[in-house]
Short mmCIF file of C-alpha atoms and ligand atoms in Angstrom, two decimals:
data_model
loop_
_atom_site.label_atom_id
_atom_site.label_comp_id
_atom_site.label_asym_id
_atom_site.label_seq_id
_atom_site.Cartn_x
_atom_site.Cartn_y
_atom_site.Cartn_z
CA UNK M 1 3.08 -31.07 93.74
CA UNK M 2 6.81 -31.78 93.06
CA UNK M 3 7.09 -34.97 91.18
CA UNK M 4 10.25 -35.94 89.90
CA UNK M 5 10.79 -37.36 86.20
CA UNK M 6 11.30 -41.39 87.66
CA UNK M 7 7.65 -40.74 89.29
CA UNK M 8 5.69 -40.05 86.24
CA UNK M 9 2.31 -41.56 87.19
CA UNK M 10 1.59 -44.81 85.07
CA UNK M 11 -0.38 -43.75 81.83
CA UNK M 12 -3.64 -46.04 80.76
CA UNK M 13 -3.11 -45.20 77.15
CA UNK M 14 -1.40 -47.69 75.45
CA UNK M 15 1.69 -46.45 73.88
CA UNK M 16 1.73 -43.48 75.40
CA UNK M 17 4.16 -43.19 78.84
CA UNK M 18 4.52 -39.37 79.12
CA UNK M 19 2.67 -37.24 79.78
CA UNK M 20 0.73 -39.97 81.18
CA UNK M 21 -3.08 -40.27 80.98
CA UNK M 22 -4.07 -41.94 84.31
CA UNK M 23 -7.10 -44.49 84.76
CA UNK M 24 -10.15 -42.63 86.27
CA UNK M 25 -9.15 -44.11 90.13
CA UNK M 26 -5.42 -42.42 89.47
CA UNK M 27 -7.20 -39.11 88.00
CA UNK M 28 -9.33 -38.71 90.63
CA UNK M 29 -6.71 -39.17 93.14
CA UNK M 30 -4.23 -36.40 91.27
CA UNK M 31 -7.31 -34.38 91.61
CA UNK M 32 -7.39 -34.37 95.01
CA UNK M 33 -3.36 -33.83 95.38
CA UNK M 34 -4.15 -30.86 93.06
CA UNK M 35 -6.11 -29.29 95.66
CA UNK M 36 -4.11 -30.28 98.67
CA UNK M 37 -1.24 -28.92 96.73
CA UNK M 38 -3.19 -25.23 96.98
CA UNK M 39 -5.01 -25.39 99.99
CA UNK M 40 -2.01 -25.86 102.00
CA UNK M 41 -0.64 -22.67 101.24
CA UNK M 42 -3.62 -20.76 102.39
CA UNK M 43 -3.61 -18.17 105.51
CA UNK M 44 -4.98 -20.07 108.24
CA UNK M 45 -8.36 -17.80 108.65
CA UNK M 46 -8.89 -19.05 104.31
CA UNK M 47 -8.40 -22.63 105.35
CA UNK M 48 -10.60 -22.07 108.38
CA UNK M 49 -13.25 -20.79 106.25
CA UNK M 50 -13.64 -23.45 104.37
CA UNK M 51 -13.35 -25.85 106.96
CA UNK M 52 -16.80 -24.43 108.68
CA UNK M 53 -18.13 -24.86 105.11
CA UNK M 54 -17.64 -28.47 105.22
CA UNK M 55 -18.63 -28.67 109.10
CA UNK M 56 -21.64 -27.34 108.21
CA UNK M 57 -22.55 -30.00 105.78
CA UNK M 58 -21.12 -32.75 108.28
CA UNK M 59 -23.46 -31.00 111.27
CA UNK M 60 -26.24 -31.18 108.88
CA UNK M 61 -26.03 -33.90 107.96
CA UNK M 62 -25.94 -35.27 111.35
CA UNK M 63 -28.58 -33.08 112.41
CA UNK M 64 -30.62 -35.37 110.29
CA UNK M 65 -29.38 -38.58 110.20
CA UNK M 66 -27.81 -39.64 113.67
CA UNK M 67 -30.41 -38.24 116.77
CA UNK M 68 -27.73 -38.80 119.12
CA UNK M 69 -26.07 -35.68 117.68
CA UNK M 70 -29.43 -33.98 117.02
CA UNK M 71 -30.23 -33.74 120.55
CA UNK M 72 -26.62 -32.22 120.98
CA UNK M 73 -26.76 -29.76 117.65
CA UNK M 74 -30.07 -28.76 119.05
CA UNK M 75 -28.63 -28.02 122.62
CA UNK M 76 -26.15 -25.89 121.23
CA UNK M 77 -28.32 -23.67 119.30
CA UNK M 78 -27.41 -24.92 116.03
CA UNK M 79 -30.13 -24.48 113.07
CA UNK M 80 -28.88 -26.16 109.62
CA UNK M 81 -30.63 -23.44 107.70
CA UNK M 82 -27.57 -20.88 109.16
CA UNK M 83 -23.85 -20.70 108.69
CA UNK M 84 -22.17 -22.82 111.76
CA UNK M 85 -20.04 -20.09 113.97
CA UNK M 86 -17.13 -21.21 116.48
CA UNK M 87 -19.64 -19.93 119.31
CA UNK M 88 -22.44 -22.84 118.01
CA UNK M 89 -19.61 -25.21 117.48
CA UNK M 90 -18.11 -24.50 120.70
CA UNK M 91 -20.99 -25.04 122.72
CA UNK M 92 -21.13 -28.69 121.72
CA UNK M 93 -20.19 -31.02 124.25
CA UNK M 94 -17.06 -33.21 124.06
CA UNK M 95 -17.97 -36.78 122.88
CA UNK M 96 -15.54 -39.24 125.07
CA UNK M 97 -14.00 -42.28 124.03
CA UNK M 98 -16.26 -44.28 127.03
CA UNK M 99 -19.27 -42.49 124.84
CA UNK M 100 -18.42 -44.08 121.77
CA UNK M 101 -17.49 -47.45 123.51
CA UNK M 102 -21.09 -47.14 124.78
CA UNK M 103 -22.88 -45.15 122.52
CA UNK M 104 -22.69 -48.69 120.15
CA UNK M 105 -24.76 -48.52 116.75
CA UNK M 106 -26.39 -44.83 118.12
CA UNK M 107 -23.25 -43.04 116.24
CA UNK M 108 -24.22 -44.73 112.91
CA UNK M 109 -25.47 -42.66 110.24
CA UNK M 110 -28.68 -44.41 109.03
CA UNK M 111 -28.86 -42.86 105.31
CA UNK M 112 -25.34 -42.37 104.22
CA UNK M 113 -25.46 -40.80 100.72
CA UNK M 114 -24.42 -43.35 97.79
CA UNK M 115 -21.62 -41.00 96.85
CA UNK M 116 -19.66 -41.78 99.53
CA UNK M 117 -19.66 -45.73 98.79
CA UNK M 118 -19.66 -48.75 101.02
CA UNK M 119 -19.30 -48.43 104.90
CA UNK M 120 -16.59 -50.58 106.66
CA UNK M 121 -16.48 -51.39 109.86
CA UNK M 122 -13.16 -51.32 112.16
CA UNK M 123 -12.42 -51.77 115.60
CA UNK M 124 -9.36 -50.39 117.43
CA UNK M 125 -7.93 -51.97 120.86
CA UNK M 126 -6.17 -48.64 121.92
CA UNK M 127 -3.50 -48.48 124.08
CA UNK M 128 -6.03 -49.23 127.52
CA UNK M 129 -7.12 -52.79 125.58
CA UNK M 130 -10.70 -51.65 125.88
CA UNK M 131 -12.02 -52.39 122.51
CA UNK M 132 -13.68 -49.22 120.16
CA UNK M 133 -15.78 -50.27 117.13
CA UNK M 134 -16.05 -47.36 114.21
CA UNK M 135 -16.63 -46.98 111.00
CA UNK M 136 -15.94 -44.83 107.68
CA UNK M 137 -16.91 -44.69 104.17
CA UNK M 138 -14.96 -45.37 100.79
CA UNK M 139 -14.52 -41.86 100.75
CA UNK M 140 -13.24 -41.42 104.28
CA UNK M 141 -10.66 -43.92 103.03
CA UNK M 142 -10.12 -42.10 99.87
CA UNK M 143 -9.10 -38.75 101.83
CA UNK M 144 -7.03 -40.92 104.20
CA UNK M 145 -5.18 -42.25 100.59
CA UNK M 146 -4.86 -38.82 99.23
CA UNK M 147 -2.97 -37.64 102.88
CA UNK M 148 -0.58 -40.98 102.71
CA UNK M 149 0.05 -39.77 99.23
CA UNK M 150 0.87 -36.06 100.47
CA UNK M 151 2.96 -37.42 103.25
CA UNK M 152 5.21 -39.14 100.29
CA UNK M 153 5.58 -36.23 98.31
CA UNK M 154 6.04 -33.71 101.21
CA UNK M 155 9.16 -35.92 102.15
CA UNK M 156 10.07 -36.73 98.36
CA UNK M 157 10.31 -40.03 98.94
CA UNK M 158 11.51 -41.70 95.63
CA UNK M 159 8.87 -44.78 95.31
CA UNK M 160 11.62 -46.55 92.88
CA UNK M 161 13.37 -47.89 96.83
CA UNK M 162 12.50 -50.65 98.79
CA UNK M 163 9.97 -49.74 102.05
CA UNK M 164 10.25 -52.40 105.01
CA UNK M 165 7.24 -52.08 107.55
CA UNK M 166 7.59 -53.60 111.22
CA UNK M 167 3.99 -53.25 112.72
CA UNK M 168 1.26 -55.53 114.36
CA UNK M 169 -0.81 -57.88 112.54
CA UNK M 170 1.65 -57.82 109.83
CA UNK M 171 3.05 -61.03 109.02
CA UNK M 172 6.03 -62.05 107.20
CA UNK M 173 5.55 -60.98 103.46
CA UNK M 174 7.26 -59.46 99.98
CA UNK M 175 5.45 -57.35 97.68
CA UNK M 176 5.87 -55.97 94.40
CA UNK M 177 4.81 -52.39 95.24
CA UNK M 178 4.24 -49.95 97.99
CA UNK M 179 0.30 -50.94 97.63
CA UNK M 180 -2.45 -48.45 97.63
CA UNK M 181 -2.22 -45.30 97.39
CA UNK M 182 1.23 -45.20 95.51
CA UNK M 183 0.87 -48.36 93.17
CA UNK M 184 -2.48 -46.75 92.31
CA UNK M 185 -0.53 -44.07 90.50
CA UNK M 186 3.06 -45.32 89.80
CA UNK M 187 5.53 -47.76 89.48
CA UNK M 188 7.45 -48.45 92.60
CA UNK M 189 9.72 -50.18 94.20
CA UNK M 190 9.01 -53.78 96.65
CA UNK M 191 7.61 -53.76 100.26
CA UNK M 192 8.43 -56.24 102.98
CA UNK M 193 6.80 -56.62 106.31
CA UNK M 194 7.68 -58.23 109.25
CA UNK M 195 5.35 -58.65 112.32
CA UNK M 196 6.46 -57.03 115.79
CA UNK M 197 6.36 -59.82 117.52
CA UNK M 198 9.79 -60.81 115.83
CA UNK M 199 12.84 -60.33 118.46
CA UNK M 200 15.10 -57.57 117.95
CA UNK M 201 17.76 -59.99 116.55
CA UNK M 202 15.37 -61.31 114.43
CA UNK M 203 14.23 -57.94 112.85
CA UNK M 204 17.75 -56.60 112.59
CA UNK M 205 18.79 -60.08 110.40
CA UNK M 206 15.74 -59.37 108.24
CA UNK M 207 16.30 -55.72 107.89
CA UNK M 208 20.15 -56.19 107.10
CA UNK M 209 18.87 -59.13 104.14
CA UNK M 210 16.11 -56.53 102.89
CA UNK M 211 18.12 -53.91 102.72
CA UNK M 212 15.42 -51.39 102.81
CA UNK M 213 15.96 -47.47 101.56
CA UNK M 214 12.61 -46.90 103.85
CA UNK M 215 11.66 -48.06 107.28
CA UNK M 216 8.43 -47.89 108.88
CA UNK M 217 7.56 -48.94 112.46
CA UNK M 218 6.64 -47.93 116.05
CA UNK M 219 8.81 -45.53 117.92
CA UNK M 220 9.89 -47.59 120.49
CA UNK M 221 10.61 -50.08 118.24
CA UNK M 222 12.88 -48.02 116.18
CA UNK M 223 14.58 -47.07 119.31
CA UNK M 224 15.25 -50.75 120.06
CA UNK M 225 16.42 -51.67 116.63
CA UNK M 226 19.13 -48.30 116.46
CA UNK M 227 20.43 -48.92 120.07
CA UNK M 228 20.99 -52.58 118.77
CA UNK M 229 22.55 -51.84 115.97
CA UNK M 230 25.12 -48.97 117.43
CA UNK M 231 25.82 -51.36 120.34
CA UNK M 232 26.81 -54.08 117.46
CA UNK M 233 28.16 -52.05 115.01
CA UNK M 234 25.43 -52.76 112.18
CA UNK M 235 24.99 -50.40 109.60
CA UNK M 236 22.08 -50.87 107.21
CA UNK M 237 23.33 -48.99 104.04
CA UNK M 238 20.68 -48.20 101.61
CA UNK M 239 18.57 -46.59 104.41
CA UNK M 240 17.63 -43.06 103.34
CA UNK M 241 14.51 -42.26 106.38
CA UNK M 242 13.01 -43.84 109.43
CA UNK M 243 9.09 -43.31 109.19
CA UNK M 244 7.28 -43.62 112.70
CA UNK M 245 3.19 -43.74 113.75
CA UNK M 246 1.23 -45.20 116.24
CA UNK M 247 3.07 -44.12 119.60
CA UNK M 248 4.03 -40.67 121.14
CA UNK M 249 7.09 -40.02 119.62
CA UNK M 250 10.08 -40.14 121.81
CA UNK M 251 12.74 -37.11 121.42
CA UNK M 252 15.50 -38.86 121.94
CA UNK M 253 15.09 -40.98 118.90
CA UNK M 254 16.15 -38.49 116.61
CA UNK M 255 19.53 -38.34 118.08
CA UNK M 256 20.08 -41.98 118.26
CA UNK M 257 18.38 -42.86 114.20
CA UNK M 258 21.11 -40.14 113.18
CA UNK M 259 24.14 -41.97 115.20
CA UNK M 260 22.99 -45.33 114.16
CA UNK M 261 22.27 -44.97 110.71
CA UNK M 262 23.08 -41.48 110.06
CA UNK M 263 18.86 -40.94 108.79
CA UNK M 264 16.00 -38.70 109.88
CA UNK M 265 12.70 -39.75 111.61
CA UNK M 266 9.74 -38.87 109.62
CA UNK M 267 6.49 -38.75 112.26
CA UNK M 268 2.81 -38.87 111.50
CA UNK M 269 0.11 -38.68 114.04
CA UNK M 270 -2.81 -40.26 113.08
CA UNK M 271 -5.91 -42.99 115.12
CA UNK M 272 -7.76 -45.74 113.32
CA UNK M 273 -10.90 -44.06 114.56
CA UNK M 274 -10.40 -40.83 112.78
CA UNK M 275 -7.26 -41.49 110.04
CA UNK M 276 -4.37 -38.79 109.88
CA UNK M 277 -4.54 -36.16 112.24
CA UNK M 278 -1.18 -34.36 111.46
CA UNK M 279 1.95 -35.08 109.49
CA UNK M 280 5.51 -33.84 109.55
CA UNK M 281 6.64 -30.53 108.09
CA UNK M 282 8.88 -31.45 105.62
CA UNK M 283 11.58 -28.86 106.89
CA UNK M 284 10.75 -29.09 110.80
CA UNK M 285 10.27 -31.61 113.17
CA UNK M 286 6.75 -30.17 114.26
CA UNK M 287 3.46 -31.34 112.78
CA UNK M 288 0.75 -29.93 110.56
CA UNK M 289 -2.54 -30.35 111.10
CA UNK M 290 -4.55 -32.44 108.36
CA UNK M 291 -7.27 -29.02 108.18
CA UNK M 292 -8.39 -30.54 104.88
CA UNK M 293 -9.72 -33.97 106.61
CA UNK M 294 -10.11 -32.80 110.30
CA UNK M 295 -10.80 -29.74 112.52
CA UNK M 296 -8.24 -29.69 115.68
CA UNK M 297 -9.03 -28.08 118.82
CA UNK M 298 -6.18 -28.13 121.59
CA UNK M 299 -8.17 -27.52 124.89
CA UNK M 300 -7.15 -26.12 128.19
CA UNK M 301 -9.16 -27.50 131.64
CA UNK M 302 -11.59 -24.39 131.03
CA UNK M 303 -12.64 -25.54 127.25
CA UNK M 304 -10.87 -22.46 125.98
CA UNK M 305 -8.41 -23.04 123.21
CA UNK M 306 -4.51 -22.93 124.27
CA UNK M 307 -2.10 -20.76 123.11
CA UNK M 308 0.88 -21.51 121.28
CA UNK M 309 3.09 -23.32 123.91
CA UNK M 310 0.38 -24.29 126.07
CA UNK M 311 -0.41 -28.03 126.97
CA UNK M 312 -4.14 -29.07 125.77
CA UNK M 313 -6.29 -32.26 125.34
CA UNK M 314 -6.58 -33.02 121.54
CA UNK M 315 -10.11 -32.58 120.38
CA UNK M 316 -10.63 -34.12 116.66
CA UNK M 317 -13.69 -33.17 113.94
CA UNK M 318 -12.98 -35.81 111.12
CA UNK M 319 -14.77 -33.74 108.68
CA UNK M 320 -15.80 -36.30 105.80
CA UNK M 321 -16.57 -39.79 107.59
CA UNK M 322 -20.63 -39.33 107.07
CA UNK M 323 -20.88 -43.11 108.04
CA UNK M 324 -19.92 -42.32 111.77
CA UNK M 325 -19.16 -38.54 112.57
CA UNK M 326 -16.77 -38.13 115.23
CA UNK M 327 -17.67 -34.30 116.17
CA UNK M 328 -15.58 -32.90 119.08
CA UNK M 329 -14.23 -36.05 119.76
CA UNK M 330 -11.57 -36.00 122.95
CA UNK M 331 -9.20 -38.57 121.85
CA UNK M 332 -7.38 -38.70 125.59
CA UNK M 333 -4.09 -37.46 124.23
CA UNK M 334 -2.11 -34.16 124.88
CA UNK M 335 -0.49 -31.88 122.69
CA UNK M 336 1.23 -28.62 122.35
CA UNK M 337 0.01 -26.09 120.65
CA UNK M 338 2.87 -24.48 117.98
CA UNK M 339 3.63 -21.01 116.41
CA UNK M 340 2.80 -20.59 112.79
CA UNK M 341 5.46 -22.56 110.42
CA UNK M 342 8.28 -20.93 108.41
CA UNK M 343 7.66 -22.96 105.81
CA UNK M 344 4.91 -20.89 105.00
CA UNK M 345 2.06 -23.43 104.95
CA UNK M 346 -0.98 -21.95 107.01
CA UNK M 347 -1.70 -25.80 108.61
CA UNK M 348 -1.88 -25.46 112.02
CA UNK M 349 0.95 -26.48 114.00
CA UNK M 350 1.13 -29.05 116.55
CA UNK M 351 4.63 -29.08 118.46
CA UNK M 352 4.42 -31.98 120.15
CA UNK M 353 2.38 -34.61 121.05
CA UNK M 354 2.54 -35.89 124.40
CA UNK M 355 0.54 -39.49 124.85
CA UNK M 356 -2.31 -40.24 126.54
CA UNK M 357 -3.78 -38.07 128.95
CA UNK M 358 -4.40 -41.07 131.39
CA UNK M 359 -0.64 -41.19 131.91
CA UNK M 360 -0.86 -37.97 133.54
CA UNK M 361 1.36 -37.87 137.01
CA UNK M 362 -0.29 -37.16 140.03
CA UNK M 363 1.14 -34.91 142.92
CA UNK M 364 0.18 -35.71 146.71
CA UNK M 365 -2.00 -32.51 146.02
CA UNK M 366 -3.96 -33.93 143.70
CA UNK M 367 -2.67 -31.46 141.09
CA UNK M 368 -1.42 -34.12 137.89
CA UNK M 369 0.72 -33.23 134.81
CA UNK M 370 2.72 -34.65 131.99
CA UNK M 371 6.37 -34.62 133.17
CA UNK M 372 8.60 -32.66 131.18
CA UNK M 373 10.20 -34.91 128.64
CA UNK M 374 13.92 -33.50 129.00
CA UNK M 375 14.35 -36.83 130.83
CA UNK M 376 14.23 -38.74 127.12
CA UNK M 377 16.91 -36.77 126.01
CA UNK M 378 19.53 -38.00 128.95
CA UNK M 379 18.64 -41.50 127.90
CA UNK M 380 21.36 -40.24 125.05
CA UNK M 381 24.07 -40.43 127.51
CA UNK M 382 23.29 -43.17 129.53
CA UNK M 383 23.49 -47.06 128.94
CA UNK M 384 19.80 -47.18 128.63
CA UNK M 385 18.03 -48.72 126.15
CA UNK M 386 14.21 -48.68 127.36
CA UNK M 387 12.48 -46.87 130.37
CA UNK M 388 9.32 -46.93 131.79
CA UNK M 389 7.67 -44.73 134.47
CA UNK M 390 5.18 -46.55 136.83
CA UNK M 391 3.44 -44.02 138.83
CA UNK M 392 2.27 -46.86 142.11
CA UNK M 393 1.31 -44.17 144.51
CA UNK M 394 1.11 -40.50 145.64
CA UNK M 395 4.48 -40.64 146.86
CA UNK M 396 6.16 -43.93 145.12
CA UNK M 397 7.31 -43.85 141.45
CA UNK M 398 8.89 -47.46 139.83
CA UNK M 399 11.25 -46.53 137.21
CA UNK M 400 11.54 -49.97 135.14
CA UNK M 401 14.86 -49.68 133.23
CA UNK M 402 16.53 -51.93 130.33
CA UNK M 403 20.29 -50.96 130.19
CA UNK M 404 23.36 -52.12 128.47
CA UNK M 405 25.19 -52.32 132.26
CA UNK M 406 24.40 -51.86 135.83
CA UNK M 407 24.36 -48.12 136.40
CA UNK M 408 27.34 -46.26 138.26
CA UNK M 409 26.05 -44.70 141.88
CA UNK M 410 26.98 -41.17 139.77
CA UNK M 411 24.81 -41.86 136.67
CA UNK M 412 22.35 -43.29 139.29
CA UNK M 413 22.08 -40.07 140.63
CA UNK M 414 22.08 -37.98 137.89
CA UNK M 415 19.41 -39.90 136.53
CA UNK M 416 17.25 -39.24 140.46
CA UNK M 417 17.75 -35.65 140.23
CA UNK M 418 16.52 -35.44 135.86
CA UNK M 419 13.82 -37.39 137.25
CA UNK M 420 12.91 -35.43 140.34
CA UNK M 421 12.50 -32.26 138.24
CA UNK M 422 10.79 -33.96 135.31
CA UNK M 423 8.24 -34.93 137.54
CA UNK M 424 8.16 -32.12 139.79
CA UNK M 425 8.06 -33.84 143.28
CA UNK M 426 10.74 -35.77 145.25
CA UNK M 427 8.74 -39.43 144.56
CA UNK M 428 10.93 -42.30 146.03
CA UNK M 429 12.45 -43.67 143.03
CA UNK M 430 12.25 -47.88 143.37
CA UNK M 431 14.43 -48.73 139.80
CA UNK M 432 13.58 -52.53 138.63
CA UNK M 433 15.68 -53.86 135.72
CA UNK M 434 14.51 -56.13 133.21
CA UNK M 435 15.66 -57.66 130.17
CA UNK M 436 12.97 -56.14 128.10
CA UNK M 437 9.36 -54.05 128.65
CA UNK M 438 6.48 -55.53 127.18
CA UNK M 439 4.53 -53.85 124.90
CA UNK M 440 0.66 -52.79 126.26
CA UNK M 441 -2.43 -53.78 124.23
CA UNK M 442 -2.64 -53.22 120.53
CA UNK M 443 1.00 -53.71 120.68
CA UNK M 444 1.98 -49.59 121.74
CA UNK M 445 4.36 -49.07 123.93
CA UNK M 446 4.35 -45.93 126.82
CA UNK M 447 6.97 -44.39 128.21
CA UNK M 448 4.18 -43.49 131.47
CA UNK M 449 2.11 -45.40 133.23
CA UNK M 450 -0.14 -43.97 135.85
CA UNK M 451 -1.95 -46.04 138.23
CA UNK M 452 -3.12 -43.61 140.70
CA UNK M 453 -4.47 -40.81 137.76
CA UNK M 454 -7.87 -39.06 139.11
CA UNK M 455 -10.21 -41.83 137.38
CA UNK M 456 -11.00 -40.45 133.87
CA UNK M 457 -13.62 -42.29 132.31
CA UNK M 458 -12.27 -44.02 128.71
ZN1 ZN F 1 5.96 -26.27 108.09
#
């Protein structure tokens, strides 16, 4: 771990500041970062070694504590007095988002082991609005701390700046510190928050009063705000790094965060059900698996694994909630599967994440895909600000468009024919314009809509 002399943790020795003795909460989380710090060099077949390690204590433990998974273990062929193998593992059904909706208090560990600490309960809307209740552990959370702490240092963020946050539920506040994890172990800078529901003017007057060297919100948010602020001119000066979650990431918004402000995007990929999934390399734009918190499978239609390049569902194992295992859990988005990283870290790579799998198009064949996203990137050279596609039927396609001007009949039909090939059939194109696109539930926003996908159960 690289930490530079103004982040010296906080010592809890008076009269000592360096080299800082840290209270037992801050030691135990440096211990943690210690072994992050090593692990994520390993080859990928070491870190995959010890990942069955700890999925056979989790399997175990379900085995014994949660029958809805012992029925399931026991189906597979799995015996908790031998080493779990990929074969056993694989041979476990997928566990569906409807099955947890459903499955209610049967996923709930009924002796959790005291180590672990309290359970808390959360419940996430998703982007469908259909409600999913789960819950983790104090350690769960602790693991989820020690991964918002890696993310930090992987991007050598210096915690002396100010970090703004623009998300749901967030209210309008001003805080000292960063809060938990980073306050835990240093002295940092103030936070502000600001709840989405603010208008774009609105956030872009608090932003330029804050003045923030970090910025944290939803993609398409971000996208809003930069567009604004290159269409007006507005520069926000201290800002060193745009920091996304929550929504598929959009390519496009790279491009535009770098002409805006003249700052990266930093992406993580993570669900309130299961915590971080993968986080930015800190020299590419691809992700890394979180192999330390959660085994990633990226499926093909067959079950077998894809290979790199391939489209896949994204199948999770969060590896240390004991209070509600989530074991092969099909979270409904896709992803593509990456080469091993130059950076030398043996994470897995994800390439790209793609959104939810329910916003797959469908052909008049029935065959459905993701459209190719090289449509995102003409939204660069066009005046638009916001698109949505609207799958309404097997042949019709509503393309719902926010844009500085009318379109000329030439961009119009540029735009048909990047359209036409992105979603690989000649779909009459109906193009509504609005003054802005609402966010769904839970306050994400998607850049696809189907209504006609094959009905998959979530
Ligand atoms: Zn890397």
């Amino acid at each position: 771990m690289k930490i530079a002399p103004s982040a010296v943790p906080r010592s809890s020795v008076s009269g000592i500041v360096w080299p800082a003795l840290p209270d037992p909460g801050a030691a135990s989380m440096l211990a943690m970062q210690y072994q992050l710090e090593q692990s994520q060099w390993w080859t990928a077949d070491q870190l995959r070694a010890q990942q069955f390690r700890q999925l056979h204590a989790l399997l175990t433990h379900a085995w014994k504590s949660i029958p809805f998974y012992q029925e399931r273990l026991k189906a597979a062929g799995f015996d908790p007095r031998t080493a779990v193998t990929p074969e056993t593992f694989s041979r476990l059904p997928l566990l569906h988002r409807h099955e947890v909706q459903t499955a209610g208090e049967a996923l709930l560990c009924r002796q959790l082991p005291q180590e672990h600490g309290q359970k808390y309960e959360g419940k996430t809307s998703g982007s469908t609005g259909q409600p999913l209740r789960y819950s983790g552990t104090q350690y769960s959370l602790f693991i989820g701390q020690a991964l918002t702490l890696r993310d930090h240092l992987w991007h050598r963020r210096d915690f002396q700046g100010k970090l703004a946050v623009i998300r749901t539920h967030a209210g309008s506040t001003t805080i000292t510190n960063w809060g938990s994890p980073v306050s835990l172990l240093f002295d940092t800078g103030p936070a502000a928050t600001l709840d989405i529901g603010a208008s774009i003017n609105t956030q872009v007057a608090w932003l330029q009063e804050q003045e923030p060297d970090y910025l944290l919100s939803y993609p398409s948010n971000i996208l809003s705000l930069a567009n604004h602020c290159l269409e007006h001119g507005i520069k926000l000066h201290r800002l060193r790094e745009v920091r996304t979650l929550g929504e598929a990431h959009n390519p496009a918004l790279r491009a535009v965060c770098r002409k805006a402000w003249g700052v990266p995007v930093v992406d993580v990929y993570s669900a309130n059900e299961i915590g971080y999934i993968a986080l930015q390399c800190p020299e590419h734009e691809h992700y890394h698996v979180q192999s330390e918190s959660v085994l990633v499978e990226i499926l093909k239609e067959d079950g077998t694994s894809c290979q790199q390049g391939e489209i896949g569902k994204m199948v999770v194992t969060s590896l240390q909630n004991y209070a509600m295992p989530l074991i092969r859990y099909d979270i409904g988005d896709l992803a593509i599967a990456g080469e091993p990283c130059s950076c030398g870290r043996g994470l897995p790579v994800i390439k790209c994440i793609l959104g939810r799998q329910r916003n797959l198009i469908t052909l008049p064949d029935g065959s459905q895909h993701y459209p190719i996203t090289g449509y995102l990137s003409w939204m660069e050279f066009l005046p638009i600000r916001q698109m949505q596609i609207v799958q309404k039927s097997l042949q019709e396609v509503e393309i719902k468009l926010v844009t500085e001007r009318p379109l000329t009949p030439e961009e119009q039909e540029k735009l048909n024919r990047v359209l036409h090939d992105s979603l690989g059939y000649p779909f009459h194109l109906n193009y509504t314009y609005h003054q802005n696109i609402p966010r769904g539930a839970g306050g994400k926003f998607e850049d696809i809509i189907s209504e006609v996908s094959r009905e998959v159960p979530r």
